[in-house]
PDB file of C-alpha atoms and ligand atoms in Angstrom:
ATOM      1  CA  UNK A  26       0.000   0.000   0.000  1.00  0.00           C
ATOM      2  CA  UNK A  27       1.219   3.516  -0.651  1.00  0.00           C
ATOM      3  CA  UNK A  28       0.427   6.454   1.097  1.00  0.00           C
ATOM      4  CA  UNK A  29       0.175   9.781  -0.939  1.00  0.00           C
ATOM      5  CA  UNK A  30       0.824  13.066   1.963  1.00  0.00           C
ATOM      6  CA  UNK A  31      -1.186  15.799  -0.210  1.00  0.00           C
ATOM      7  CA  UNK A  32      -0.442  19.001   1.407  1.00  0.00           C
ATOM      8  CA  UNK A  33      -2.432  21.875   1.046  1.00  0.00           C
ATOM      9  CA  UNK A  34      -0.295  24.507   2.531  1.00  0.00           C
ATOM     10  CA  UNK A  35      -3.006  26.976   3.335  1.00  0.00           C
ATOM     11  CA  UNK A  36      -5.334  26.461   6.240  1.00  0.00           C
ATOM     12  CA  UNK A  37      -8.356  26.688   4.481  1.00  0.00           C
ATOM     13  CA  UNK A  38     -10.090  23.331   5.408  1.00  0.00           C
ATOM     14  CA  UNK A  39     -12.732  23.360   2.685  1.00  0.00           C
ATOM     15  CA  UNK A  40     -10.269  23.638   0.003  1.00  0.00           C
ATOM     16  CA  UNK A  41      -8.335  20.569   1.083  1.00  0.00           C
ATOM     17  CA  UNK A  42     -11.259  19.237   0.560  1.00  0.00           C
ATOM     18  CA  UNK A  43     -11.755  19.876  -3.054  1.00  0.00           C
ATOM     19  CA  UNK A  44      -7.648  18.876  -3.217  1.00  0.00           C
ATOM     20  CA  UNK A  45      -8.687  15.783  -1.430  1.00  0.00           C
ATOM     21  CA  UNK A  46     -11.141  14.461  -3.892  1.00  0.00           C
ATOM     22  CA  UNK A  47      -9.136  15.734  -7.051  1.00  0.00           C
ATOM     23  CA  UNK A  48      -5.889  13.453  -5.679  1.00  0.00           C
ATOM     24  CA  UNK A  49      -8.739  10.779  -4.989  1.00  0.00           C
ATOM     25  CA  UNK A  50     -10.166  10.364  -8.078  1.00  0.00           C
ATOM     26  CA  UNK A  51      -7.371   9.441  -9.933  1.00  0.00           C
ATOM     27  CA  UNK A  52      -5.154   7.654  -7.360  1.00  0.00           C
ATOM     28  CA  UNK A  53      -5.037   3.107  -8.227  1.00  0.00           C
ATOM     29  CA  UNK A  54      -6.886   1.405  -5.176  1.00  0.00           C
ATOM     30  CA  UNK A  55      -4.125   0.470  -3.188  1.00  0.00           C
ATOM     31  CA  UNK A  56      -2.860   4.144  -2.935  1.00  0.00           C
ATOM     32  CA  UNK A  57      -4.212   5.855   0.506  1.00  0.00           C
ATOM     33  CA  UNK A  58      -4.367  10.070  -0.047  1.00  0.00           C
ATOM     34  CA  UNK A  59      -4.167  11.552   3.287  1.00  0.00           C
ATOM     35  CA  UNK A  60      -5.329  15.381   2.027  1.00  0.00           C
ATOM     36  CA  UNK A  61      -3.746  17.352   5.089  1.00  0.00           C
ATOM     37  CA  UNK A  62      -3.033  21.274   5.770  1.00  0.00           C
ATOM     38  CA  UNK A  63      -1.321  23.103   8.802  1.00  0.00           C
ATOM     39  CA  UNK A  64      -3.360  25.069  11.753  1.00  0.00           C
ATOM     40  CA  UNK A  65      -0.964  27.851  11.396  1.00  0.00           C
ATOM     41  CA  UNK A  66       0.071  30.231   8.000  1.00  0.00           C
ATOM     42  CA  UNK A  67      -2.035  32.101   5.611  1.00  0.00           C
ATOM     43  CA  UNK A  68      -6.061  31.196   5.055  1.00  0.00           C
ATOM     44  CA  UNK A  69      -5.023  31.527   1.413  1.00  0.00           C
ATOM     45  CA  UNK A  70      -1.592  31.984  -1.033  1.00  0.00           C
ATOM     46  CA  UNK A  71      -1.573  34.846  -3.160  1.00  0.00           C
ATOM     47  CA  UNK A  72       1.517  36.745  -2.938  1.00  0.00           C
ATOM     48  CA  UNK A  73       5.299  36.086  -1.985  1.00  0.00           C
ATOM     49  CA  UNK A  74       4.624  37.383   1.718  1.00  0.00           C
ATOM     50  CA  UNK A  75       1.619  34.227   2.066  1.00  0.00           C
ATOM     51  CA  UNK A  76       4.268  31.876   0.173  1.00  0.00           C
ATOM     52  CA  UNK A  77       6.950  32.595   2.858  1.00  0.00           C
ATOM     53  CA  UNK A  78       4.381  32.390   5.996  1.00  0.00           C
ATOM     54  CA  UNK A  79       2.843  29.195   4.648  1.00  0.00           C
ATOM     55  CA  UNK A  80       6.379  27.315   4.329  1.00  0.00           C
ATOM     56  CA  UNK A  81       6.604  26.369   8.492  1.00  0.00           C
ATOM     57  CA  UNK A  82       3.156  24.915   8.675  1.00  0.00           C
ATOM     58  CA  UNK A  83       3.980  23.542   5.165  1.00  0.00           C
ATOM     59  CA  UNK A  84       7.232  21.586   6.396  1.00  0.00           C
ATOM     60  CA  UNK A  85       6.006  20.332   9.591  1.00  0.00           C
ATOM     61  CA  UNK A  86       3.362  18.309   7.456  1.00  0.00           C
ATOM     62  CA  UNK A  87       6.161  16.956   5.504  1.00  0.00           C
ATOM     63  CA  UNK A  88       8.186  16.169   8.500  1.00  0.00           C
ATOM     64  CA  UNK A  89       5.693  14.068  10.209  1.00  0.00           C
ATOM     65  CA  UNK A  90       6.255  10.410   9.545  1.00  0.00           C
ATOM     66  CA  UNK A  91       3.992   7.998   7.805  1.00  0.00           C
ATOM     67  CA  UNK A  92       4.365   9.534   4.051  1.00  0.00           C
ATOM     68  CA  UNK A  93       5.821   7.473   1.286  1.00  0.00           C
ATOM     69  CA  UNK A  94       5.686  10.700  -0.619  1.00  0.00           C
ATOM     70  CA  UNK A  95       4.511  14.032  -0.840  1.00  0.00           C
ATOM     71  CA  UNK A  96       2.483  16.438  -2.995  1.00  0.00           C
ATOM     72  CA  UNK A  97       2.511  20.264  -2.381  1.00  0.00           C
ATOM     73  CA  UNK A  98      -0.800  21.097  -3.083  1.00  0.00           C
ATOM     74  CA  UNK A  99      -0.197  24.957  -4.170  1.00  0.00           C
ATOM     75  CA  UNK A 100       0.672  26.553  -7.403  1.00  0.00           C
ATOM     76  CA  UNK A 101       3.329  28.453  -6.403  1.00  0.00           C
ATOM     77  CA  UNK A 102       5.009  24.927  -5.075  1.00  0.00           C
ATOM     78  CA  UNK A 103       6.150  26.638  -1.916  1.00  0.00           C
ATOM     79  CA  UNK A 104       8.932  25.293  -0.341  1.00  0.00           C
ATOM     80  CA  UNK A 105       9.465  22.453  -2.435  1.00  0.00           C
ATOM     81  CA  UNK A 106      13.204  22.374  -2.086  1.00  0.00           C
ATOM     82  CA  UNK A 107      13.437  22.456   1.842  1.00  0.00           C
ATOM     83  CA  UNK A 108      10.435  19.599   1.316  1.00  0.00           C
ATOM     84  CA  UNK A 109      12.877  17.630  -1.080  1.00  0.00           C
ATOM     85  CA  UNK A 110      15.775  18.351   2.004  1.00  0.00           C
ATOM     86  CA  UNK A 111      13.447  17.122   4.597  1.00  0.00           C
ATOM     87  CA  UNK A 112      11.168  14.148   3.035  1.00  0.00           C
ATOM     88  CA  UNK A 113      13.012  10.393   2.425  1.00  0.00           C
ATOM     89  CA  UNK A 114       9.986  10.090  -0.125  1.00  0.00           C
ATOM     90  CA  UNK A 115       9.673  12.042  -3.561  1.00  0.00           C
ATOM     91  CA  UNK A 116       8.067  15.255  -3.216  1.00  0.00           C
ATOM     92  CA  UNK A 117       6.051  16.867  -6.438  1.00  0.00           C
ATOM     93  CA  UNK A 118       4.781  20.268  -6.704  1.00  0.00           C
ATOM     94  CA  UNK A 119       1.229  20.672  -8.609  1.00  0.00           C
ATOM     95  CA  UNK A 120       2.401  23.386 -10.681  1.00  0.00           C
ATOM     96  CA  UNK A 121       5.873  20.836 -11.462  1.00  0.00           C
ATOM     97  CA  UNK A 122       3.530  18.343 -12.076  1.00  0.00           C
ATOM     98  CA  UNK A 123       0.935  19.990 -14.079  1.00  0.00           C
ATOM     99  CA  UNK A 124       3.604  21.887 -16.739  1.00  0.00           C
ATOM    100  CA  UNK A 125       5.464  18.608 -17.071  1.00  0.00           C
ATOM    101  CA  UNK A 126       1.931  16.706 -18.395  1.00  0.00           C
ATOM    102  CA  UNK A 127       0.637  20.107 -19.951  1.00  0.00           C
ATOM    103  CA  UNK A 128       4.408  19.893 -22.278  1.00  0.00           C
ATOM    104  CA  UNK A 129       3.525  16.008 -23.645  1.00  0.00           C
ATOM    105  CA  UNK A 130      -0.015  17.209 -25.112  1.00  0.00           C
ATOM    106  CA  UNK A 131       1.083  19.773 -27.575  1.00  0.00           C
ATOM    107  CA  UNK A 132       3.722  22.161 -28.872  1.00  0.00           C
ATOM    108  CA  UNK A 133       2.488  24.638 -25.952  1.00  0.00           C
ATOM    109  CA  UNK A 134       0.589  24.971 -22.875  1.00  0.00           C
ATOM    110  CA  UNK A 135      -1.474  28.259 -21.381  1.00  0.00           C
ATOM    111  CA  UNK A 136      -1.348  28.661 -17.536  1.00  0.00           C
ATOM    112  CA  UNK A 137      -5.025  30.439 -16.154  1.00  0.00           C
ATOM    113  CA  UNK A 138      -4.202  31.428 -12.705  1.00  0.00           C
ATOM    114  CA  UNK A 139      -5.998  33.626  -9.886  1.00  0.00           C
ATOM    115  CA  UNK A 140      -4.711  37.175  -9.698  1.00  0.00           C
ATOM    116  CA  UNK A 141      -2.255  38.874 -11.892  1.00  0.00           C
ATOM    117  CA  UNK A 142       0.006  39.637  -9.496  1.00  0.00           C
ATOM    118  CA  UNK A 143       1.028  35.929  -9.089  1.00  0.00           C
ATOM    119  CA  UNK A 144       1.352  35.478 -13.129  1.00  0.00           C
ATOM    120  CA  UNK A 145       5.386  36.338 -12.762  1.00  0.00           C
ATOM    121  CA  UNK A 146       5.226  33.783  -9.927  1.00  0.00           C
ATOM    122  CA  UNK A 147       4.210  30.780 -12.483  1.00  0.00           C
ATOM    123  CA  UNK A 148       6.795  32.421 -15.314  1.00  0.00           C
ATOM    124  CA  UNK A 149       9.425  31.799 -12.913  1.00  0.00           C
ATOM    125  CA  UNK A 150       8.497  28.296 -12.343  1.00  0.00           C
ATOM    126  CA  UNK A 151       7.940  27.110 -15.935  1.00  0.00           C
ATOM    127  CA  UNK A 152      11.714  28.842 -16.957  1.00  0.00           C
ATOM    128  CA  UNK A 153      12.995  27.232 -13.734  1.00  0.00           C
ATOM    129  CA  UNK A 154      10.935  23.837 -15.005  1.00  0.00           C
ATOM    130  CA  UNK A 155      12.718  24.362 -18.386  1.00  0.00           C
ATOM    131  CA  UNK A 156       9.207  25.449 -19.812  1.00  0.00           C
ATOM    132  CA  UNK A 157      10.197  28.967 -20.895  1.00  0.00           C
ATOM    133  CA  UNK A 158       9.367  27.817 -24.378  1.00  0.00           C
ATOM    134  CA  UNK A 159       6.789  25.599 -23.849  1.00  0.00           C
ATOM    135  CA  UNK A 160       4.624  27.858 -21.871  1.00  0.00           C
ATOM    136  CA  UNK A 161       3.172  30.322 -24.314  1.00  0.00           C
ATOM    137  CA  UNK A 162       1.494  32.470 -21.979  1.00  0.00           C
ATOM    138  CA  UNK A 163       0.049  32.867 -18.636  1.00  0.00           C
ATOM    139  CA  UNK A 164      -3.133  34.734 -17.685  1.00  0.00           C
ATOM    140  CA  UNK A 165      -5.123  35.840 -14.716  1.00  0.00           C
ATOM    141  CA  UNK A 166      -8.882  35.855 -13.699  1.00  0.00           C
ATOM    142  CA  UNK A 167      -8.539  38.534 -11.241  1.00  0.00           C
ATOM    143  CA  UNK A 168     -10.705  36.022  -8.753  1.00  0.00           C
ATOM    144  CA  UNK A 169      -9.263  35.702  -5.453  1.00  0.00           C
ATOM    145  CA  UNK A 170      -8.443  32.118  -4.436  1.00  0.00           C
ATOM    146  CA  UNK A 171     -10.921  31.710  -1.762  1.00  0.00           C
ATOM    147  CA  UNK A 172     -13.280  33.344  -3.920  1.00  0.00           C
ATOM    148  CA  UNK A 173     -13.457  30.088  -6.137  1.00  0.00           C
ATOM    149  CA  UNK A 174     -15.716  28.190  -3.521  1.00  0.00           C
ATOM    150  CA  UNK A 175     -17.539  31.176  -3.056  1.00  0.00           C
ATOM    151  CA  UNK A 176     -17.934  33.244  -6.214  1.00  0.00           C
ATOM    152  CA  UNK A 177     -21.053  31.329  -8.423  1.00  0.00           C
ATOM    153  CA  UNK A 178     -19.523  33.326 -11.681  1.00  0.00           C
ATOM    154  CA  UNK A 179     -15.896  32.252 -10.766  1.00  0.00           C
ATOM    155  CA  UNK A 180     -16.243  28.954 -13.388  1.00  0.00           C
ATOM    156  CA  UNK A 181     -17.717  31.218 -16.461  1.00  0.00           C
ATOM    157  CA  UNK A 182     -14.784  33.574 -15.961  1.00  0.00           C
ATOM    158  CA  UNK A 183     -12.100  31.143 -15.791  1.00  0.00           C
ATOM    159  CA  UNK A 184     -13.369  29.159 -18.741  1.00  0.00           C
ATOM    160  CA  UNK A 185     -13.702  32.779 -20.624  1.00  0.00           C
ATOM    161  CA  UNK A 186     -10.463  33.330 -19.728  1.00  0.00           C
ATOM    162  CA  UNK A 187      -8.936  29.602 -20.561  1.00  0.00           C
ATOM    163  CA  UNK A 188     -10.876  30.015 -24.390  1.00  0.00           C
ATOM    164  CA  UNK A 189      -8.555  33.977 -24.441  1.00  0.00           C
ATOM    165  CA  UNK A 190      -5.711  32.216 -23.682  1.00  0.00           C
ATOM    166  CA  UNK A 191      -6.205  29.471 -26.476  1.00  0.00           C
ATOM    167  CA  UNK A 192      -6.792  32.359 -29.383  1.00  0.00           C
ATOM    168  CA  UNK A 193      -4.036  34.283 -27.873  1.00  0.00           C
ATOM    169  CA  UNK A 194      -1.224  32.071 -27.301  1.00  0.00           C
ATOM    170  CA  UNK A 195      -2.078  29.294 -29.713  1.00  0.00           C
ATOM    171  CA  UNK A 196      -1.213  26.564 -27.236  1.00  0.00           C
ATOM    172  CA  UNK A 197      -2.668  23.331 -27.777  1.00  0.00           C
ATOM    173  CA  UNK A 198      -3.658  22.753 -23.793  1.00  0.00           C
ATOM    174  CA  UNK A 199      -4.716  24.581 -20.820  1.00  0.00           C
ATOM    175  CA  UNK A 200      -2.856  24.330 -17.001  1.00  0.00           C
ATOM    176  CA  UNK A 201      -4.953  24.929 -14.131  1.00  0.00           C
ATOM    177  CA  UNK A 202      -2.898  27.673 -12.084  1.00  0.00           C
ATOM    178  CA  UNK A 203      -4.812  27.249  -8.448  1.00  0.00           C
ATOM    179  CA  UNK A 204      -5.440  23.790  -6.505  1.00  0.00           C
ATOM    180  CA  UNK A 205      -8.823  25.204  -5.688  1.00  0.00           C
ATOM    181  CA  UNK A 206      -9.600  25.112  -9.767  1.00  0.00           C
ATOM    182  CA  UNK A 207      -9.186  21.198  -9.222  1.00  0.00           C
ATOM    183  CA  UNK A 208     -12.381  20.344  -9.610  1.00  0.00           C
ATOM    184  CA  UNK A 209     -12.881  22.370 -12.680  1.00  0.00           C
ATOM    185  CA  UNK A 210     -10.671  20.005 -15.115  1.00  0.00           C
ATOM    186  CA  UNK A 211     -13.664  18.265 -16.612  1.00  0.00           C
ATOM    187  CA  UNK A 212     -16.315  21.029 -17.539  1.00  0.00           C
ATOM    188  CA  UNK A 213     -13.868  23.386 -18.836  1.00  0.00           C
ATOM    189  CA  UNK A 214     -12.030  21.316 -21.087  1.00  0.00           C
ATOM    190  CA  UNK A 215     -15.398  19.969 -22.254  1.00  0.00           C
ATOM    191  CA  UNK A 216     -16.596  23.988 -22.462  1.00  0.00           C
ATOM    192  CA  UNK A 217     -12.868  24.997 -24.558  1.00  0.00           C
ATOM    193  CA  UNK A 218     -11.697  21.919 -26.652  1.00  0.00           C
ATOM    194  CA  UNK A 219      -8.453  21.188 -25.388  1.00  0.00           C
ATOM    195  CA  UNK A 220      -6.868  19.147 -22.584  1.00  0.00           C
ATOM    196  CA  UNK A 221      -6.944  20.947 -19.188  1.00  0.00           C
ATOM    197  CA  UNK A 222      -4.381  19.526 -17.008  1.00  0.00           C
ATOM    198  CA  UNK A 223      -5.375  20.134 -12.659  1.00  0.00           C
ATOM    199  CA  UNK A 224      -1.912  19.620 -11.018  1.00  0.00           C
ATOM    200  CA  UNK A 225      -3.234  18.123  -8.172  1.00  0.00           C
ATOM    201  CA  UNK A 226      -4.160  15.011 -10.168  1.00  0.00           C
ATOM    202  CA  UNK A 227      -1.119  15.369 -12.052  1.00  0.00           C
ATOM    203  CA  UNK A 228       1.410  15.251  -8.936  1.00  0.00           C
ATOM    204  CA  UNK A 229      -0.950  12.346  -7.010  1.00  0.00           C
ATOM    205  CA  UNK A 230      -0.027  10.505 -10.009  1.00  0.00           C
ATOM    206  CA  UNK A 231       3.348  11.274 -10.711  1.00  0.00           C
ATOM    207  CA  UNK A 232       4.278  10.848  -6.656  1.00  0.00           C
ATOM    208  CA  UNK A 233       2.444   7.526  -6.463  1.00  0.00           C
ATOM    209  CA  UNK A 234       4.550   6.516  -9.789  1.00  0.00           C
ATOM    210  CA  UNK A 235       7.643   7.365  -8.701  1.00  0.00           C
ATOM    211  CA  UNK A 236       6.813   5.598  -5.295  1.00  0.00           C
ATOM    212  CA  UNK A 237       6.228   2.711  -7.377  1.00  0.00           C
ATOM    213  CA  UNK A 238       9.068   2.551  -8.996  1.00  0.00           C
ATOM    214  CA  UNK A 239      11.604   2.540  -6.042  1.00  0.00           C
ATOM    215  CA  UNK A 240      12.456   6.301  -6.932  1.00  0.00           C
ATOM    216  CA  UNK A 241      13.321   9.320  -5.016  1.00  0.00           C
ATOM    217  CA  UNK A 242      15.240  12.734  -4.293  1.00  0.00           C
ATOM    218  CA  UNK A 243      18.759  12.448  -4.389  1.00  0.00           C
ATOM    219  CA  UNK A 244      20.186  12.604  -1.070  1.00  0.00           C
ATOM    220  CA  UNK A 245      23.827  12.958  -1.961  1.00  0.00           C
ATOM    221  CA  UNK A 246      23.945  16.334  -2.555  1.00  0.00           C
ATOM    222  CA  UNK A 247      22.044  19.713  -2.389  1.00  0.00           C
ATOM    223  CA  UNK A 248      18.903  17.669  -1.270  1.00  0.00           C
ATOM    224  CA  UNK A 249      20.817  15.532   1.814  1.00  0.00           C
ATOM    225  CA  UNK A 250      19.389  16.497   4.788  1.00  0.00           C
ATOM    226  CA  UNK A 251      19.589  19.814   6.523  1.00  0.00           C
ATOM    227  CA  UNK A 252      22.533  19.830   8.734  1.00  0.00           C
ATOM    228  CA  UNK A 253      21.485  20.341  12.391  1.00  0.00           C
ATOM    229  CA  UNK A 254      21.715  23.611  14.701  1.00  0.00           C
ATOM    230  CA  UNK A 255      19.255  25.845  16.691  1.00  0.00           C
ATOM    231  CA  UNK A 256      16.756  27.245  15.715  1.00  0.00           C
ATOM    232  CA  UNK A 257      15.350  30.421  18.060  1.00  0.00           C
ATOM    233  CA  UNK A 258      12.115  31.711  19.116  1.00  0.00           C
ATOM    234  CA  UNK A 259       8.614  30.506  17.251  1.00  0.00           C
ATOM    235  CA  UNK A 260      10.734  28.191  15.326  1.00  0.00           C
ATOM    236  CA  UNK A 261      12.174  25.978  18.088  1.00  0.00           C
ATOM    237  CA  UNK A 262       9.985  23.453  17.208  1.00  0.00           C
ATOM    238  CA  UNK A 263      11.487  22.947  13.903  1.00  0.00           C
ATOM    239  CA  UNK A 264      14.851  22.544  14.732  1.00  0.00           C
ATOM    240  CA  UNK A 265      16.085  18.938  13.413  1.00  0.00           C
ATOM    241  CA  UNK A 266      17.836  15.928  15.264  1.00  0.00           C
TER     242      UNK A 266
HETATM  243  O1  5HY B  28      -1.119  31.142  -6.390  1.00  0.00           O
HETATM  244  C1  5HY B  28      -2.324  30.988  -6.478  1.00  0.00           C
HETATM  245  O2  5HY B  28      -3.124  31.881  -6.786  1.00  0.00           O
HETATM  246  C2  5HY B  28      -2.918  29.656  -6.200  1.00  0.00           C
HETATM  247  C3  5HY B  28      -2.380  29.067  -4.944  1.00  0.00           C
HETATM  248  N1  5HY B  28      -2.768  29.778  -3.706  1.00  0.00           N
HETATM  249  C4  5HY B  28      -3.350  28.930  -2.855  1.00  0.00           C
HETATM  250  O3  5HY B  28      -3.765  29.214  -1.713  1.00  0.00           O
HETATM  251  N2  5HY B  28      -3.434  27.714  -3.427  1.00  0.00           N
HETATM  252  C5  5HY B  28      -2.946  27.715  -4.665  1.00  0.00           C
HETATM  253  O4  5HY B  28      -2.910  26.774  -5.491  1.00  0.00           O
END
């Protein structure tokens, strides 16, 4: 049996939810998707500051034992690298995960995210990926990311804005830029033509793959783990042994 950690890292219970059945539906039946999020960082991510305050909460889910590997259940794949350092399991970001399937459908993929300010956010990512080409273009709904539970015109907006980004950018599929737009996969590519790739499916996938096949982060190197010292105040608690 393998157990898939899928981590939102904001503490917005509801939207785990939504991650939760996403990762669900498409993990085999002998995978077990524990959907978890922290009780302490931001309610939602949505700019750098909410990236770096959601990281703590974020690694002491990866720390705790029981995980053959992890999923970071955010766009912005916050603090996948100190995840990779900490975790003896792979570790997949959704937005990783989502360009990397997005790049076998077509020439080029379109990213539809929340709010503009976080489109230089998922540039960085695909040219870090090694998607600067690949990606075509990445566009914003201007819906804030708690807004998409709440919001009843949120789905007719992003699907407006997914069919822009196909006439504009010519890309042959569409990446879901929020893990709260997971359960939105289905009806918009059915609305817009094209494949429409959630990340949170994506990663569940890809973790429970590599699981399968013996394979994990290097541990030679930059990802060994972190080397031990004190850490002061608030952060005592995650000071390694
Ligand atoms: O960056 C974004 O807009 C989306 C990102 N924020 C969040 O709380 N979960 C996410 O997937």
């Amino acid at each position: 049996m393998t157990v898939v950690r899928v981590v939102n890292p904001n503490t917005t219970a509801s939207m785990t939810a939504t991650i939760s059945r996403a990762a669900r539906a498409v993990a085999l039946p002998g995978t077990v998707v524990e959907a978890v999020n922290p009780d302490t960082g931001p309610a939602s991510i949505e700019s750098h500051y909410d990236e770096a305050l959601a990281v703590p909460g974020l690694l002491a889910e990866i720390a705790r034992a029981g995980a053959d590997g992890h999923v970071i259940a955010c766009f912005g794949d916050p603090g996948l690298d100190a995840a990779r350092e900490l975790a003896s399991g792979p570790v997949v970001g959704i937005a990783e995960a989502a360009m990397h399937a997005a790049s076998l459908l077509g020439r080029g993929f379109s990213v539809v995210t929340t709010l503009a300010r976080t489109e230089g956010r998922a540039w960085d990512l695909a040219r870090a990926y090694g998607f600067g080409e690949r990606c075509r273009g990445v566009h914003s709904c201007e819906i804030p990311v708690l807004a998409l539970e709440t919001d009843p015109g949120a789905r007719a907006v992003i699907t407006s804005v997914c069919r822009r980004a196909l006439e504009t950018d010519g890309s042959d599929a569409i990446v879901l830029g929020c893990a709260g737009m997971a359960d939105l996969c289905g009806e918009i590519s059915a609305a817009v033509g094209v494949p429409v790739v959630d990340g949170v499916a994506a990663a569940t996938v890809l973790v429970e793959s590599l699981v399968r096949l013996g394979l994990s982060t290097g541990k030679l190197g930059e990802f060994a783990r972190p080397p031990v010292k004190p850490y002061a105040g608030i952060l005592q608690p995650w000071a390694l042994t």
